[in-house]
Amino acid sequence: MSLARRLIVPAAALAITALSASSAFAAGSAAKGFEVFKGTCGVCHLARNDMSKADAATKIGPNLYGVVGRTSGTLKGFHYSAAMRAAAVVWTPDMIRRYAQAPQKTIPSVRMSFPGLTKPQDADDVVAYLMTLK
Ligand code: HEC
């Protein structure tokens, strides 16, 4: 295989992944996501739909203002588990969607005592809400 061909194939695969990830969230509703977030995640994460950086207080869980694009375990002032820091995943919409549905399966040994959202639509909606927090 020529060098050029080896470089082109992964780039094409990446483009497809990016495309399918973004189209999955077109279905998400930020307004519904806020309701789901407030009711389930809000026990541990500050939940407001008018949150700004200045309100970025932590509760039991880290503040999720600006979480999209953040690296896991890096919010200053929050005491994360070693597992969350070591994972160092970037919270893309797709990664948050997976994590919200199965935290322990996505990043084993995290200290988030939550089994995961059971409805994929709820996860899409929560991601749509979190994407507005920037
Ligand atoms: C029982 C409390 C609790 C609930 C409920 C909960 N979380 Fe968490 N969350 C935490 C804790 C604690 C951490 C930090 C975990 C660690 O350090 O291992 C965390 C971490 C996170 C992170 C990583 C943030 C970062 O800065 O790396 C995301 C994203 C997240 N939670 C999303 C959610 C979403 C979405 C929901 C609802 C579907 C939710 N959480 C429900 C307690 C909770």
PDB file of C-alpha atoms and ligand atoms in Angstrom:
ATOM      1  CA  MET A   1       0.000   0.000   0.000  1.00  0.00           C
ATOM      2  CA  SER A   2       1.403   3.421  -0.887  1.00  0.00           C
ATOM      3  CA  LEU A   3       1.943   5.978   1.839  1.00  0.00           C
ATOM      4  CA  ALA A   4      -0.671   8.300   0.349  1.00  0.00           C
ATOM      5  CA  ARG A   5      -3.301   5.580   0.432  1.00  0.00           C
ATOM      6  CA  ARG A   6      -2.536   4.710   4.036  1.00  0.00           C
ATOM      7  CA  LEU A   7      -3.046   8.364   5.016  1.00  0.00           C
ATOM      8  CA  ILE A   8      -6.234   8.884   3.069  1.00  0.00           C
ATOM      9  CA  VAL A   9      -8.182   5.932   4.454  1.00  0.00           C
ATOM     10  CA  PRO A  10      -8.127   6.949   8.145  1.00  0.00           C
ATOM     11  CA  ALA A  11      -8.995  10.541   7.236  1.00  0.00           C
ATOM     12  CA  ALA A  12     -12.070   9.358   5.362  1.00  0.00           C
ATOM     13  CA  ALA A  13     -13.072   7.127   8.263  1.00  0.00           C
ATOM     14  CA  LEU A  14     -12.757  10.076  10.656  1.00  0.00           C
ATOM     15  CA  ALA A  15     -14.921  12.267   8.461  1.00  0.00           C
ATOM     16  CA  ILE A  16     -17.673   9.640   8.514  1.00  0.00           C
ATOM     17  CA  THR A  17     -17.482   9.331  12.311  1.00  0.00           C
ATOM     18  CA  ALA A  18     -17.743  13.099  12.735  1.00  0.00           C
ATOM     19  CA  LEU A  19     -20.715  13.241  10.407  1.00  0.00           C
ATOM     20  CA  SER A  20     -22.681  10.506  12.140  1.00  0.00           C
ATOM     21  CA  ALA A  21     -21.884  11.961  15.578  1.00  0.00           C
ATOM     22  CA  SER A  22     -23.254  15.381  14.705  1.00  0.00           C
ATOM     23  CA  SER A  23     -26.350  14.077  12.967  1.00  0.00           C
ATOM     24  CA  ALA A  24     -27.258  12.044  16.061  1.00  0.00           C
ATOM     25  CA  PHE A  25     -27.702  15.258  18.080  1.00  0.00           C
ATOM     26  CA  ALA A  26     -29.833  17.028  15.545  1.00  0.00           C
ATOM     27  CA  ALA A  27     -32.597  15.015  17.255  1.00  0.00           C
ATOM     28  CA  GLY A  28     -31.765  16.324  20.728  1.00  0.00           C
ATOM     29  CA  SER A  29     -33.865  19.044  22.352  1.00  0.00           C
ATOM     30  CA  ALA A  30     -32.009  21.334  24.755  1.00  0.00           C
ATOM     31  CA  ALA A  31     -35.274  22.280  26.518  1.00  0.00           C
ATOM     32  CA  LYS A  32     -36.212  18.645  27.161  1.00  0.00           C
ATOM     33  CA  GLY A  33     -32.600  17.906  28.021  1.00  0.00           C
ATOM     34  CA  PHE A  34     -32.645  20.550  30.728  1.00  0.00           C
ATOM     35  CA  GLU A  35     -35.677  18.886  32.338  1.00  0.00           C
ATOM     36  CA  VAL A  36     -34.000  15.470  32.250  1.00  0.00           C
ATOM     37  CA  PHE A  37     -30.754  16.945  33.545  1.00  0.00           C
ATOM     38  CA  LYS A  38     -32.452  18.821  36.376  1.00  0.00           C
ATOM     39  CA  GLY A  39     -34.355  15.708  37.470  1.00  0.00           C
ATOM     40  CA  THR A  40     -31.539  13.156  37.301  1.00  0.00           C
ATOM     41  CA  CYS A  41     -28.083  14.684  36.943  1.00  0.00           C
ATOM     42  CA  GLY A  42     -29.123  17.744  38.955  1.00  0.00           C
ATOM     43  CA  VAL A  43     -28.963  15.810  42.216  1.00  0.00           C
ATOM     44  CA  CYS A  44     -25.182  16.040  41.877  1.00  0.00           C
ATOM     45  CA  HIS A  45     -24.466  18.620  39.172  1.00  0.00           C
ATOM     46  CA  LEU A  46     -25.569  22.253  39.290  1.00  0.00           C
ATOM     47  CA  ALA A  47     -28.526  22.517  36.929  1.00  0.00           C
ATOM     48  CA  ARG A  48     -29.642  25.870  35.556  1.00  0.00           C
ATOM     49  CA  ASN A  49     -30.652  26.830  32.083  1.00  0.00           C
ATOM     50  CA  ASP A  50     -29.214  30.323  32.384  1.00  0.00           C
ATOM     51  CA  MET A  51     -25.831  29.229  33.734  1.00  0.00           C
ATOM     52  CA  SER A  52     -22.792  31.329  32.979  1.00  0.00           C
ATOM     53  CA  LYS A  53     -19.152  30.793  33.766  1.00  0.00           C
ATOM     54  CA  ALA A  54     -19.538  32.891  36.910  1.00  0.00           C
ATOM     55  CA  ASP A  55     -22.050  30.411  38.382  1.00  0.00           C
ATOM     56  CA  ALA A  56     -19.804  27.445  37.758  1.00  0.00           C
ATOM     57  CA  ALA A  57     -20.059  26.067  41.303  1.00  0.00           C
ATOM     58  CA  THR A  58     -19.573  22.405  41.980  1.00  0.00           C
ATOM     59  CA  LYS A  59     -21.920  20.201  43.992  1.00  0.00           C
ATOM     60  CA  ILE A  60     -21.250  16.493  44.554  1.00  0.00           C
ATOM     61  CA  GLY A  61     -20.206  16.425  40.898  1.00  0.00           C
ATOM     62  CA  PRO A  62     -18.104  18.915  38.956  1.00  0.00           C
ATOM     63  CA  ASN A  63     -19.774  21.852  37.270  1.00  0.00           C
ATOM     64  CA  LEU A  64     -20.599  21.022  33.675  1.00  0.00           C
ATOM     65  CA  TYR A  65     -20.546  24.555  32.305  1.00  0.00           C
ATOM     66  CA  GLY A  66     -18.323  24.344  29.201  1.00  0.00           C
ATOM     67  CA  VAL A  67     -17.929  20.579  29.548  1.00  0.00           C
ATOM     68  CA  VAL A  68     -18.236  19.986  25.799  1.00  0.00           C
ATOM     69  CA  GLY A  69     -14.668  19.956  24.518  1.00  0.00           C
ATOM     70  CA  ARG A  70     -13.161  19.750  28.033  1.00  0.00           C
ATOM     71  CA  THR A  71     -10.772  16.943  28.970  1.00  0.00           C
ATOM     72  CA  SER A  72     -12.129  14.679  31.714  1.00  0.00           C
ATOM     73  CA  GLY A  73     -10.974  15.345  35.247  1.00  0.00           C
ATOM     74  CA  THR A  74      -9.555  18.814  34.605  1.00  0.00           C
ATOM     75  CA  LEU A  75     -11.945  21.317  36.223  1.00  0.00           C
ATOM     76  CA  LYS A  76      -9.847  23.242  38.765  1.00  0.00           C
ATOM     77  CA  GLY A  77     -10.984  22.922  42.354  1.00  0.00           C
ATOM     78  CA  PHE A  78     -12.867  19.650  41.927  1.00  0.00           C
ATOM     79  CA  HIS A  79     -11.445  16.535  43.525  1.00  0.00           C
ATOM     80  CA  TYR A  80     -11.827  13.865  40.845  1.00  0.00           C
ATOM     81  CA  SER A  81     -11.189  10.150  41.132  1.00  0.00           C
ATOM     82  CA  ALA A  82      -7.879   8.868  39.813  1.00  0.00           C
ATOM     83  CA  ALA A  83      -9.876   6.965  37.172  1.00  0.00           C
ATOM     84  CA  MET A  84     -11.467  10.125  35.775  1.00  0.00           C
ATOM     85  CA  ARG A  85      -8.150  11.960  35.643  1.00  0.00           C
ATOM     86  CA  ALA A  86      -6.300   9.013  34.099  1.00  0.00           C
ATOM     87  CA  ALA A  87      -8.982   8.506  31.433  1.00  0.00           C
ATOM     88  CA  ALA A  88      -8.248  11.963  29.977  1.00  0.00           C
ATOM     89  CA  VAL A  89     -11.019  11.621  27.412  1.00  0.00           C
ATOM     90  CA  VAL A  90     -12.239  14.706  25.584  1.00  0.00           C
ATOM     91  CA  TRP A  91     -15.925  15.264  26.304  1.00  0.00           C
ATOM     92  CA  THR A  92     -17.218  15.317  22.764  1.00  0.00           C
ATOM     93  CA  PRO A  93     -21.013  15.180  22.384  1.00  0.00           C
ATOM     94  CA  ASP A  94     -20.725  11.505  21.457  1.00  0.00           C
ATOM     95  CA  MET A  95     -18.555  10.683  24.483  1.00  0.00           C
ATOM     96  CA  ILE A  96     -20.977  12.456  26.863  1.00  0.00           C
ATOM     97  CA  ARG A  97     -23.863  10.611  25.240  1.00  0.00           C
ATOM     98  CA  ARG A  98     -22.174   7.242  25.860  1.00  0.00           C
ATOM     99  CA  TYR A  99     -21.098   8.189  29.378  1.00  0.00           C
ATOM    100  CA  ALA A 100     -24.562   9.427  30.366  1.00  0.00           C
ATOM    101  CA  GLN A 101     -26.008   6.047  29.400  1.00  0.00           C
ATOM    102  CA  ALA A 102     -23.332   3.879  31.043  1.00  0.00           C
ATOM    103  CA  PRO A 103     -20.835   5.793  33.210  1.00  0.00           C
ATOM    104  CA  GLN A 104     -19.019   2.792  34.687  1.00  0.00           C
ATOM    105  CA  LYS A 105     -18.840   0.958  31.365  1.00  0.00           C
ATOM    106  CA  THR A 106     -17.495   4.004  29.539  1.00  0.00           C
ATOM    107  CA  ILE A 107     -14.875   4.908  32.177  1.00  0.00           C
ATOM    108  CA  PRO A 108     -14.440   2.081  34.712  1.00  0.00           C
ATOM    109  CA  SER A 109     -14.030   3.026  38.404  1.00  0.00           C
ATOM    110  CA  VAL A 110     -15.320   6.599  38.143  1.00  0.00           C
ATOM    111  CA  ARG A 111     -16.884   7.908  41.332  1.00  0.00           C
ATOM    112  CA  MET A 112     -20.230   8.805  39.785  1.00  0.00           C
ATOM    113  CA  SER A 113     -22.918   6.729  41.504  1.00  0.00           C
ATOM    114  CA  PHE A 114     -25.391   6.802  38.677  1.00  0.00           C
ATOM    115  CA  PRO A 115     -26.422   3.764  36.617  1.00  0.00           C
ATOM    116  CA  GLY A 116     -27.006   5.707  33.400  1.00  0.00           C
ATOM    117  CA  LEU A 117     -29.935   7.072  31.440  1.00  0.00           C
ATOM    118  CA  THR A 118     -31.992   4.236  30.003  1.00  0.00           C
ATOM    119  CA  LYS A 119     -33.567   6.115  27.091  1.00  0.00           C
ATOM    120  CA  PRO A 120     -31.202   7.075  24.238  1.00  0.00           C
ATOM    121  CA  GLN A 121     -33.464  10.053  23.461  1.00  0.00           C
ATOM    122  CA  ASP A 122     -32.910  11.405  26.983  1.00  0.00           C
ATOM    123  CA  ALA A 123     -29.157  11.166  26.408  1.00  0.00           C
ATOM    124  CA  ASP A 124     -29.465  13.056  23.096  1.00  0.00           C
ATOM    125  CA  ASP A 125     -31.529  15.738  24.838  1.00  0.00           C
ATOM    126  CA  VAL A 126     -29.092  16.064  27.759  1.00  0.00           C
ATOM    127  CA  VAL A 127     -26.207  16.459  25.308  1.00  0.00           C
ATOM    128  CA  ALA A 128     -28.160  19.142  23.439  1.00  0.00           C
ATOM    129  CA  TYR A 129     -28.647  20.978  26.768  1.00  0.00           C
ATOM    130  CA  LEU A 130     -24.978  20.658  27.779  1.00  0.00           C
ATOM    131  CA  MET A 131     -23.964  22.042  24.377  1.00  0.00           C
ATOM    132  CA  THR A 132     -25.759  25.296  25.256  1.00  0.00           C
ATOM    133  CA  LEU A 133     -23.594  25.793  28.392  1.00  0.00           C
ATOM    134  CA  LYS A 134     -20.795  27.767  26.791  1.00  0.00           C
TER     135      LYS A 134
HETATM  136  C1  HEC B   1     -24.900  10.623  42.255  1.00  0.00           C
HETATM  137  C2  HEC B   1     -24.299  11.850  41.785  1.00  0.00           C
HETATM  138  C3  HEC B   1     -24.219  12.056  40.278  1.00  0.00           C
HETATM  139  C4  HEC B   1     -25.223  11.948  39.337  1.00  0.00           C
HETATM  140  C5  HEC B   1     -26.671  11.569  39.549  1.00  0.00           C
HETATM  141  C6  HEC B   1     -24.617  12.313  38.054  1.00  0.00           C
HETATM  142  N1  HEC B   1     -23.294  12.630  38.234  1.00  0.00           N
HETATM  143 FE1  HEC B   1     -21.953  13.145  36.769  1.00  0.00          FE
HETATM  144  N2  HEC B   1     -20.460  13.134  38.126  1.00  0.00           N
HETATM  145  C7  HEC B   1     -20.593  12.896  39.492  1.00  0.00           C
HETATM  146  C8  HEC B   1     -19.277  12.835  40.108  1.00  0.00           C
HETATM  147  C9  HEC B   1     -18.976  12.610  41.581  1.00  0.00           C
HETATM  148  C10 HEC B   1     -18.344  13.040  39.058  1.00  0.00           C
HETATM  149  C11 HEC B   1     -16.817  12.975  39.173  1.00  0.00           C
HETATM  150  C12 HEC B   1     -16.459  11.492  39.001  1.00  0.00           C
HETATM  151  C13 HEC B   1     -15.020  11.116  39.217  1.00  0.00           C
HETATM  152  O1  HEC B   1     -14.188  11.980  39.508  1.00  0.00           O
HETATM  153  O2  HEC B   1     -14.748   9.894  39.083  1.00  0.00           O
HETATM  154  C14 HEC B   1     -19.117  13.228  37.831  1.00  0.00           C
HETATM  155  C15 HEC B   1     -18.576  13.494  36.585  1.00  0.00           C
HETATM  156  C16 HEC B   1     -19.287  13.755  35.432  1.00  0.00           C
HETATM  157  C17 HEC B   1     -18.711  14.142  34.165  1.00  0.00           C
HETATM  158  C18 HEC B   1     -17.229  14.386  33.890  1.00  0.00           C
HETATM  159  C19 HEC B   1     -16.928  15.878  34.079  1.00  0.00           C
HETATM  160  C20 HEC B   1     -15.475  16.254  34.015  1.00  0.00           C
HETATM  161  O3  HEC B   1     -15.180  17.412  34.384  1.00  0.00           O
HETATM  162  O4  HEC B   1     -14.629  15.450  33.611  1.00  0.00           O
HETATM  163  C21 HEC B   1     -19.746  14.264  33.272  1.00  0.00           C
HETATM  164  C22 HEC B   1     -19.649  14.647  31.812  1.00  0.00           C
HETATM  165  C23 HEC B   1     -20.953  13.972  34.004  1.00  0.00           C
HETATM  166  N3  HEC B   1     -20.647  13.658  35.313  1.00  0.00           N
HETATM  167  C24 HEC B   1     -22.220  13.987  33.431  1.00  0.00           C
HETATM  168  C25 HEC B   1     -23.370  13.586  34.100  1.00  0.00           C
HETATM  169  C26 HEC B   1     -24.674  13.515  33.477  1.00  0.00           C
HETATM  170  C27 HEC B   1     -24.977  13.906  32.036  1.00  0.00           C
HETATM  171  C28 HEC B   1     -25.527  13.030  34.429  1.00  0.00           C
HETATM  172  C29 HEC B   1     -27.001  12.715  34.281  1.00  0.00           C
HETATM  173  C30 HEC B   1     -27.358  11.851  33.176  1.00  0.00           C
HETATM  174  C31 HEC B   1     -24.771  12.830  35.654  1.00  0.00           C
HETATM  175  N4  HEC B   1     -23.477  13.181  35.414  1.00  0.00           N
HETATM  176  C32 HEC B   1     -25.294  12.354  36.855  1.00  0.00           C
HETATM  177  C33 HEC B   1     -21.778  12.710  40.166  1.00  0.00           C
HETATM  178  C34 HEC B   1     -23.006  12.477  39.578  1.00  0.00           C
END
